[in-house]
Amino acid sequence: MTITRKLKYDNPRLSMGGVDIGMSSEVKILGLTIDRALTFNAHATNVCAKALSVYKQLSRAAKVSWGLHPEVIRSVYTAVVEPIIMYAASAWAPATAKLGVRKQLGVVQRGFAQKLCKAYRTVSLNASIVLAGILPLDLRIQEAKALYEAKRGVALPTLADREVERRVAFTHTPHPAKHIGLEFMCLVDQTEVNDHCTQAVRIFTDGSKIEGEVGASLSLWNNDVETRNRKLKLPSYCTVYQAELLAICRATEEILASPEDSFGIYSDSRSALQTVTNWSSTHHLAVTARKNLMESMAMGKGVSLFWVKAHAEVKENDRADALAKAAARTLKVKPHYDRCPVSFVKRMIRMETLDKWNRRFRDEPTASVTKFFFPNTECAYKTIRRVGTTSLTTQIFTGHGGFSEYLNRFKLKEDPSCVCEPGVPETPLHVLFECPLFAAERNDAEIILRTVIKKENIQELLSKKLLEGFMNFAIKIVKKVVKRNGSTNKAIDI
């Protein structure tokens, strides 16, 4: 296969043992199909076909009114379908910008999304993925690519000039033959701490995140007297885990610089201590801490590590905790450590993805009924999680169900009008907010909700305070409408 940017080129002539070797238009390497133009169209087609085969098997056991629970379908989608589609995403992510590839991904995702929200097969992709609470596949692929690049030091616009916390390469870690045994002892109260306070210098460390600010501290003790302390500042995007590791790392630096010969490092973060003592961990701060400990022990210094139970009235640990909180709240200095954790990178990438999805949701011409209830995707996600997904709720939020206007579109009913007045289409918005036949039920619901049920109040009705009462009213009305229209809607059951 020849890969070149030239518009005109001659294919090389190759032979082996007198046998000509032909040229191939595409090649499969480790599951990734690469074509000569690097379009990755063939790869997208292959993975979509593989995912659709999973959907065909699943569709036999999941219908609108019966079958697998939506959470089972979600598990299959998350654990099987997404990994199939997103394999080697960082390599072929640019292909998702093409309309043809997006359509193929949409075909796969639409089926699963309809199963998740128990929608009829006529519900659009735009509405079904919003109600199912899953991100568009092309955006998920772009997310995976952005995260892959960020972990390898590629600058992302969303991170500005922040440096991402990267793992230390194994080539820069000590050889396994040089590893020393590192363990920590667990202490649960003041008595146990006092029983093990035989070191010349005891260093209590802690990290804190409070009011959106992050700080860490070291408290150095000699017997029952605090001889010195140190406050450390981290940016607000850092985590408590980073603060705890930073404090332990700086404690090892204090040990290196001290003339004493015995030391104890006390921390109430078991995860941080496990990271430091685990030689396979390549976290930057943990590698630095282990290096300092090795140098200290090579100098003949004894170092012991201890885990102290938090909030157990251990005065030294409480002092370190107070210093860490003070550092977070009041310390106004340049951060002592400012590398972005991967969790922050993921959050920033996800925020950008949600913004793209929200714009796409608003701009698409489909899902008009869904957009009435949910003007943006974030609102939809929060509401659907509280309401839960059933066939009736999906009919309410999409208009695809046992309503005369919808059934008439598929020639399952002669007249799209509501029985209350000829010429007025029977839609979910009409029966919920306007139909006089349900005026009594509407009035009863208004008394309970203490607000008027009308279209202009829809966002108030879907608020956390009124949501349950409004949905009880809506489901009650839609049940009556579906029952009145008979079983003709079963003909379009998926």
Coordinates of C-alpha atoms in Angstrom, one line a residue:
M1 CA 0.0 0.0 0.0
T2 CA 1.3 3.4 -1.0
I3 CA 0.5 6.4 1.2
T4 CA 1.4 9.8 -0.3
R5 CA 0.1 13.3 -0.6
K6 CA 0.9 13.5 -4.3
L7 CA -2.0 13.6 -6.6
K8 CA -0.1 11.7 -9.3
Y9 CA 2.4 9.0 -8.4
D10 CA 3.7 5.7 -9.7
N11 CA 3.1 2.5 -7.7
P12 CA 6.3 0.8 -6.8
R13 CA 6.9 -2.6 -8.4
L14 CA 7.9 -5.2 -5.8
S15 CA 8.8 -8.8 -6.2
M16 CA 10.1 -11.6 -4.0
G17 CA 11.6 -14.8 -5.3
G18 CA 10.4 -13.9 -8.8
V19 CA 6.8 -13.4 -7.6
D20 CA 5.3 -10.0 -8.0
I21 CA 3.8 -8.5 -4.8
G22 CA 0.6 -6.7 -5.5
M23 CA -0.5 -3.4 -4.0
S24 CA -3.4 -3.3 -1.5
S25 CA -5.8 -0.5 -1.0
E26 CA -6.1 -1.1 2.7
V27 CA -4.4 -2.9 5.5
K28 CA -5.6 -4.0 9.0
I29 CA -3.1 -3.4 11.8
L30 CA -4.0 -4.4 15.4
G31 CA -7.7 -4.1 14.6
L32 CA -7.4 -0.7 12.9
T33 CA -8.2 -0.6 9.1
I34 CA -5.9 1.9 7.3
D35 CA -6.7 2.8 3.7
R36 CA -4.2 4.4 1.3
A37 CA -6.0 7.8 1.6
L38 CA -6.1 7.7 5.4
T39 CA -9.9 8.4 5.3
F40 CA -10.6 5.6 7.8
N41 CA -14.0 5.2 6.1
A42 CA -13.5 1.4 5.9
H43 CA -12.7 1.2 9.6
A44 CA -15.8 3.2 10.5
T45 CA -17.9 0.9 8.4
N46 CA -16.4 -2.2 9.9
V47 CA -16.9 -1.2 13.6
C48 CA -20.4 0.1 12.9
A49 CA -21.3 -3.3 11.3
K50 CA -19.9 -5.1 14.3
A51 CA -21.9 -2.9 16.7
L52 CA -25.1 -3.4 14.7
S53 CA -24.8 -7.1 15.0
V54 CA -24.9 -6.7 18.8
Y55 CA -27.9 -4.5 18.5
K56 CA -29.8 -7.0 16.3
Q57 CA -29.3 -9.7 19.1
L58 CA -30.4 -7.2 21.8
S59 CA -33.5 -6.0 19.9
R60 CA -35.1 -9.4 20.2
A61 CA -35.2 -9.1 24.0
A62 CA -36.1 -5.4 24.4
K63 CA -39.4 -3.8 23.3
V64 CA -41.3 -0.7 24.2
S65 CA -43.7 -2.5 26.7
W66 CA -41.6 -5.5 27.7
G67 CA -38.1 -7.0 27.8
L68 CA -34.8 -6.1 29.2
H69 CA -34.6 -3.3 31.8
P70 CA -33.1 -0.1 30.4
E71 CA -30.2 -0.3 32.9
V72 CA -29.3 -3.7 31.5
I73 CA -29.3 -2.2 28.0
R74 CA -27.1 0.7 29.2
S75 CA -24.6 -1.8 30.7
V76 CA -24.4 -3.6 27.3
Y77 CA -24.0 -0.3 25.5
T78 CA -21.4 1.0 27.8
A79 CA -19.4 -2.2 28.2
V80 CA -19.7 -3.7 24.7
V81 CA -20.8 -1.2 22.1
E82 CA -18.8 1.9 23.0
P83 CA -15.5 0.0 23.3
I84 CA -16.1 -1.6 19.9
I85 CA -16.7 1.8 18.3
M86 CA -14.0 3.7 20.2
Y87 CA -11.2 1.3 19.7
A88 CA -8.1 3.2 18.4
A89 CA -10.2 6.4 18.6
S90 CA -7.2 8.7 18.8
A91 CA -6.1 7.5 15.4
W92 CA -9.3 7.8 13.4
A93 CA -11.1 10.6 15.3
P94 CA -10.6 13.1 12.5
A95 CA -12.9 11.0 10.3
T96 CA -15.8 11.7 12.6
A97 CA -16.0 15.2 11.2
K98 CA -17.3 13.8 7.9
L99 CA -21.1 13.6 7.5
G100 CA -21.0 10.1 6.1
V101 CA -19.2 8.7 9.2
R102 CA -21.4 10.6 11.5
K103 CA -24.5 9.1 9.8
Q104 CA -23.1 5.5 10.3
L105 CA -22.4 6.2 13.9
G106 CA -25.9 7.7 14.3
V107 CA -27.6 4.6 12.9
V108 CA -25.8 2.5 15.5
Q109 CA -26.5 4.8 18.4
R110 CA -30.2 5.6 17.5
G111 CA -31.2 1.9 18.0
F112 CA -29.6 1.6 21.4
A113 CA -30.9 5.0 22.5
Q114 CA -34.5 4.1 21.5
K115 CA -34.1 0.9 23.6
L116 CA -32.8 2.8 26.5
C117 CA -35.6 5.3 26.7
K118 CA -38.3 2.8 25.5
A119 CA -39.2 4.9 22.5
Y120 CA -40.9 4.0 19.2
R121 CA -38.6 3.5 16.3
T122 CA -39.8 6.7 14.7
V123 CA -38.2 8.8 17.4
S124 CA -35.3 10.8 16.0
L125 CA -31.7 10.4 17.0
N126 CA -31.6 13.9 18.4
A127 CA -34.5 13.2 20.8
S128 CA -33.6 9.6 21.7
I129 CA -30.0 10.2 22.8
V130 CA -31.1 13.2 25.0
L131 CA -33.8 11.1 26.7
A132 CA -31.4 8.1 27.0
G133 CA -28.7 10.4 28.6
I134 CA -25.8 9.2 26.3
L135 CA -23.4 11.4 24.4
P136 CA -23.2 11.3 20.6
L137 CA -20.7 8.7 19.5
D138 CA -18.7 11.1 17.3
L139 CA -18.2 13.4 20.3
R140 CA -17.2 10.5 22.5
I141 CA -14.6 9.6 20.0
Q142 CA -13.3 13.1 19.9
E143 CA -13.2 13.1 23.7
A144 CA -11.0 10.0 23.7
K145 CA -8.6 11.6 21.2
A146 CA -8.3 14.8 23.2
L147 CA -7.7 12.9 26.5
Y148 CA -5.0 10.7 24.8
E149 CA -3.2 13.8 23.5
A150 CA -3.4 15.6 26.8
K151 CA -1.9 12.7 28.6
R152 CA 1.1 12.8 26.2
G153 CA 1.7 16.5 26.6
V154 CA -0.1 17.9 23.6
A155 CA -1.5 21.4 24.4
L156 CA -5.3 21.7 24.4
P157 CA -7.1 25.0 24.0
T158 CA -9.4 24.2 26.9
L159 CA -6.4 23.9 29.3
A160 CA -4.8 27.2 28.3
D161 CA -1.2 27.1 29.5
R162 CA -1.7 24.5 32.3
E163 CA 0.6 21.5 32.4
V164 CA -1.0 18.1 32.7
E165 CA 0.2 15.7 35.3
R166 CA 1.9 12.9 33.4
R167 CA 3.2 9.6 34.5
V168 CA 6.9 9.1 34.9
A169 CA 8.4 6.9 32.2
F170 CA 9.6 3.5 33.5
T171 CA 13.1 4.3 32.1
H172 CA 13.3 7.2 34.6
T173 CA 12.4 5.0 37.6
P174 CA 14.9 2.9 39.7
H175 CA 15.8 -0.5 38.4
P176 CA 13.8 -3.3 40.2
A177 CA 17.0 -4.6 41.8
K178 CA 17.4 -1.3 43.6
H179 CA 13.9 -1.3 45.1
I180 CA 13.7 -1.1 48.9
G181 CA 10.9 -2.5 51.0
L182 CA 8.4 0.2 51.9
E183 CA 5.5 -0.4 54.2
F184 CA 3.3 1.7 56.5
M185 CA 1.7 0.9 59.8
C186 CA -1.8 1.8 60.7
L187 CA -2.6 3.7 64.0
V188 CA -6.2 4.3 65.0
D189 CA -5.9 6.6 68.1
Q190 CA -3.7 8.8 70.2
T191 CA -2.6 5.9 72.4
E192 CA -1.2 4.0 69.5
V193 CA 0.5 7.1 68.1
N194 CA 2.2 7.7 71.5
D195 CA 3.4 4.1 71.6
H196 CA 5.2 4.6 68.2
C197 CA 6.6 8.1 68.7
T198 CA 10.2 6.9 69.2
Q199 CA 11.6 8.9 66.2
A200 CA 13.7 12.0 66.7
V201 CA 11.5 13.9 64.2
R202 CA 7.9 13.1 63.5
I203 CA 6.3 14.8 60.5
F204 CA 2.5 14.9 60.3
T205 CA 1.1 15.7 56.8
D206 CA -2.3 16.5 55.5
G207 CA -4.1 17.9 52.5
S208 CA -7.4 19.8 52.3
K209 CA -9.9 21.2 49.8
I210 CA -12.3 23.6 51.2
E211 CA -14.5 26.4 49.7
G212 CA -13.0 25.5 46.3
E213 CA -9.4 26.1 47.5
V214 CA -6.7 23.5 48.0
G215 CA -3.9 23.4 50.5
A216 CA -1.4 21.0 52.2
S217 CA 0.7 21.2 55.3
L218 CA 3.6 19.6 57.3
S219 CA 3.8 19.7 61.1
L220 CA 7.2 18.7 62.5
W221 CA 7.2 17.4 66.1
N222 CA 9.9 16.6 68.7
N223 CA 8.2 14.6 71.5
D224 CA 5.1 16.6 72.5
V225 CA 6.3 19.9 71.0
E226 CA 5.7 21.2 67.5
T227 CA 9.1 22.6 66.3
R228 CA 8.1 23.8 62.9
N229 CA 5.4 23.8 60.3
R230 CA 5.0 24.5 56.6
K231 CA 2.0 25.4 54.5
L232 CA 1.7 24.6 50.9
K233 CA -0.7 26.0 48.2
L234 CA -2.2 24.3 45.2
P235 CA -4.5 25.7 42.5
S236 CA -8.2 25.1 42.9
Y237 CA -8.3 22.5 40.1
C238 CA -6.0 20.2 42.0
T239 CA -7.4 17.4 44.2
V240 CA -7.0 16.4 47.8
Y241 CA -5.1 13.3 46.7
Q242 CA -2.5 15.5 45.0
A243 CA -2.3 17.7 48.1
E244 CA -1.7 14.6 50.3
L245 CA 1.0 13.3 48.0
L246 CA 2.7 16.7 47.8
A247 CA 2.8 16.9 51.6
I248 CA 4.4 13.5 51.9
C249 CA 6.9 14.4 49.1
R250 CA 7.9 17.6 50.9
A251 CA 8.2 15.6 54.1
T252 CA 10.8 13.4 52.4
E253 CA 12.7 16.5 51.3
E254 CA 12.7 17.7 55.0
I255 CA 14.2 14.3 56.0
L256 CA 17.0 14.7 53.4
A257 CA 17.9 18.1 54.7
S258 CA 17.7 17.3 58.4
P259 CA 20.8 16.2 60.4
E260 CA 18.7 13.8 62.6
D261 CA 18.9 10.0 62.1
S262 CA 15.4 8.8 62.7
F263 CA 12.1 10.1 61.2
G264 CA 8.4 9.2 61.1
I265 CA 6.0 10.3 58.4
Y266 CA 2.4 10.3 59.6
S267 CA -0.5 10.8 57.1
D268 CA -4.3 10.2 57.3
S269 CA -4.5 9.4 53.6
R270 CA -4.2 5.6 53.1
S271 CA -4.4 6.0 49.3
A272 CA -1.4 8.4 49.2
L273 CA 0.7 6.1 51.4
Q274 CA -0.3 3.1 49.2
T275 CA 0.8 5.0 46.1
V276 CA 4.2 5.9 47.7
T277 CA 4.9 2.4 48.9
N278 CA 3.8 0.8 45.6
W279 CA 6.9 0.6 43.3
S280 CA 4.7 0.1 40.2
S281 CA 3.0 3.5 40.7
T282 CA 4.6 6.1 38.4
H283 CA 2.9 9.2 39.8
H284 CA 5.4 12.1 39.6
L285 CA 5.1 12.9 43.3
A286 CA 5.3 9.3 44.4
V287 CA 8.4 8.6 42.3
T288 CA 10.1 11.7 43.8
A289 CA 9.2 10.7 47.3
R290 CA 10.6 7.2 46.8
K291 CA 13.8 8.6 45.4
N292 CA 14.2 10.8 48.5
L293 CA 13.5 7.9 50.8
M294 CA 16.1 5.8 49.0
E295 CA 18.7 8.6 49.4
S296 CA 17.9 9.1 53.0
M297 CA 18.2 5.4 53.8
A298 CA 21.5 5.3 51.9
M299 CA 22.7 8.0 54.3
G300 CA 21.9 5.8 57.2
K301 CA 18.7 7.6 58.2
G302 CA 15.8 5.5 59.5
V303 CA 12.3 6.4 58.1
S304 CA 9.0 4.9 59.2
L305 CA 5.7 5.5 57.5
F306 CA 2.4 5.5 59.4
W307 CA -1.3 5.9 58.6
V308 CA -3.3 7.8 61.2
K309 CA -7.0 7.5 61.4
A310 CA -8.6 10.9 60.6
H311 CA -10.8 12.7 63.1
A312 CA -9.7 10.4 65.9
E313 CA -8.7 13.2 68.3
V314 CA -5.0 12.7 67.5
K315 CA -3.6 16.2 68.4
E316 CA -0.7 16.2 66.0
N317 CA -2.9 15.1 63.1
D318 CA -5.6 17.6 64.0
R319 CA -2.9 20.3 64.0
A320 CA -1.8 19.3 60.5
D321 CA -5.4 19.3 59.4
A322 CA -5.9 22.8 60.7
L323 CA -2.8 24.0 58.9
A324 CA -3.9 22.5 55.6
K325 CA -7.3 24.2 55.9
A326 CA -5.6 27.5 56.7
A327 CA -3.3 27.1 53.7
A328 CA -6.3 26.5 51.5
R329 CA -8.3 29.5 52.8
T330 CA -5.7 32.2 53.4
L331 CA -2.3 31.4 51.8
K332 CA -1.8 33.9 48.9
V333 CA 1.4 32.7 47.2
K334 CA 2.4 31.1 43.9
P335 CA 1.3 27.4 43.9
H336 CA 3.9 25.0 45.1
Y337 CA 2.5 22.4 42.7
D338 CA 0.3 23.2 39.7
R339 CA 0.0 20.2 37.4
C340 CA -3.5 19.4 36.3
P341 CA -4.9 16.1 37.4
V342 CA -6.3 13.8 34.8
S343 CA -9.8 14.2 36.5
F344 CA -9.6 17.9 35.8
V345 CA -8.6 17.4 32.2
K346 CA -11.5 15.0 31.7
R347 CA -13.9 17.5 33.3
M348 CA -12.7 20.3 30.9
I349 CA -13.0 18.1 27.9
R350 CA -16.5 16.9 28.9
M351 CA -17.6 20.5 29.4
E352 CA -16.5 21.3 25.9
T353 CA -18.3 18.2 24.6
L354 CA -21.5 19.1 26.3
D355 CA -21.4 22.6 24.8
K356 CA -21.0 21.1 21.3
W357 CA -23.8 18.7 22.0
N358 CA -26.1 21.4 23.3
R359 CA -25.5 23.5 20.2
R360 CA -26.2 20.5 17.9
F361 CA -29.4 19.7 19.9
R362 CA -30.7 23.2 19.4
D363 CA -29.7 23.5 15.7
E364 CA -31.2 20.2 14.6
P365 CA -34.7 20.5 13.0
T366 CA -36.0 17.4 14.7
A367 CA -37.2 16.7 18.3
S368 CA -39.5 19.8 18.5
V369 CA -41.6 18.3 21.3
T370 CA -38.6 17.3 23.3
K371 CA -37.1 20.8 22.9
F372 CA -40.3 22.3 24.3
F373 CA -39.8 20.3 27.6
F374 CA -36.0 20.5 27.6
P375 CA -34.4 23.6 26.0
N376 CA -30.9 22.2 26.6
T377 CA -29.3 18.8 27.1
E378 CA -28.2 19.5 30.7
C379 CA -31.7 20.2 31.8
A380 CA -32.9 17.0 30.1
Y381 CA -30.3 14.9 31.8
K382 CA -31.1 16.1 35.3
T383 CA -34.9 15.8 34.8
I384 CA -34.8 12.3 33.2
R385 CA -32.6 11.0 36.1
R386 CA -35.2 12.1 38.6
V387 CA -38.3 10.9 36.6
G388 CA -36.9 7.6 35.3
T389 CA -37.5 6.2 31.9
T390 CA -40.7 4.5 31.0
S391 CA -42.7 4.1 27.8
L392 CA -45.3 6.7 28.9
T393 CA -42.7 9.3 29.9
T394 CA -41.0 9.0 26.6
Q395 CA -44.3 9.4 24.7
I396 CA -44.9 12.6 26.7
F397 CA -41.5 14.0 25.9
T398 CA -41.4 13.0 22.2
G399 CA -45.1 13.1 21.1
H400 CA -44.5 9.7 19.5
G401 CA -47.1 7.4 21.0
G402 CA -50.8 6.8 21.4
F403 CA -51.9 10.3 20.3
S404 CA -54.3 10.8 17.4
E405 CA -52.0 13.2 15.6
Y406 CA -49.2 10.7 15.7
L407 CA -51.3 7.6 14.8
N408 CA -52.8 9.5 11.9
R409 CA -49.4 10.0 10.4
F410 CA -49.1 6.2 10.0
K411 CA -52.7 5.7 8.9
L412 CA -53.5 4.0 12.1
K413 CA -56.3 6.5 12.8
E414 CA -58.4 8.4 10.3
D415 CA -58.6 11.7 12.1
P416 CA -55.7 13.5 13.9
S417 CA -58.1 15.7 15.9
C418 CA -58.8 15.5 19.6
V419 CA -62.3 14.4 20.6
C420 CA -62.7 17.8 22.4
E421 CA -62.8 19.7 19.1
P422 CA -62.6 18.8 15.4
G423 CA -59.5 20.3 13.7
V424 CA -57.4 20.5 16.9
P425 CA -54.6 17.9 16.7
E426 CA -54.3 15.6 19.7
T427 CA -50.7 16.0 20.9
P428 CA -49.2 15.7 24.3
L429 CA -49.0 19.5 24.6
H430 CA -52.7 19.8 23.8
V431 CA -53.9 17.2 26.2
L432 CA -51.7 18.4 29.1
F433 CA -52.2 22.1 28.8
E434 CA -55.3 22.9 26.7
C435 CA -57.8 20.0 26.4
P436 CA -61.0 20.9 28.2
L437 CA -61.8 17.2 28.8
F438 CA -59.1 17.1 31.4
A439 CA -59.9 20.4 33.0
A440 CA -60.9 18.7 36.3
E441 CA -57.7 16.7 36.6
R442 CA -55.7 19.8 35.7
N443 CA -57.4 21.9 38.3
D444 CA -56.8 19.3 41.0
A445 CA -53.1 19.2 40.0
E446 CA -52.9 23.0 40.2
I447 CA -54.2 23.0 43.7
I448 CA -51.6 20.4 44.8
L449 CA -48.7 22.2 42.9
R450 CA -50.0 25.7 43.8
T451 CA -49.2 27.0 40.3
V452 CA -51.0 27.2 37.0
I453 CA -50.4 24.3 34.5
K454 CA -49.7 26.1 31.2
K455 CA -47.0 26.1 28.6
E456 CA -45.4 29.2 29.8
N457 CA -44.7 27.6 33.2
I458 CA -43.1 24.4 31.8
Q459 CA -39.6 25.0 33.3
E460 CA -41.2 25.7 36.7
L461 CA -43.3 22.6 36.5
L462 CA -40.2 20.5 35.7
S463 CA -38.2 22.0 38.6
K464 CA -37.1 19.7 41.4
K465 CA -39.8 21.0 43.7
L466 CA -42.8 20.4 41.4
L467 CA -41.5 17.7 39.1
E468 CA -43.0 14.7 40.8
G469 CA -46.5 16.2 41.1
F470 CA -46.5 17.4 37.5
M471 CA -45.3 14.0 36.2
N472 CA -48.0 12.2 38.2
F473 CA -50.6 14.4 36.5
A474 CA -49.1 14.0 33.0
I475 CA -48.8 10.2 33.3
K476 CA -52.4 10.0 34.5
I477 CA -53.7 12.0 31.5
V478 CA -51.6 10.2 28.9
K479 CA -52.7 6.8 30.2
K480 CA -56.3 7.9 29.6
V481 CA -55.5 9.1 26.1
V482 CA -53.6 6.0 25.1
K483 CA -56.4 3.8 26.4
R484 CA -59.0 5.9 24.6
N485 CA -57.2 5.5 21.3
G486 CA -57.1 1.7 21.7
S487 CA -54.4 -0.7 20.9
T488 CA -53.7 0.6 17.4
N489 CA -50.3 2.0 18.5
K490 CA -49.1 -1.6 19.0
A491 CA -48.5 -1.8 15.3
I492 CA -45.5 0.5 15.6
D493 CA -43.9 -1.2 18.6
I494 CA -40.2 -1.8 18.2

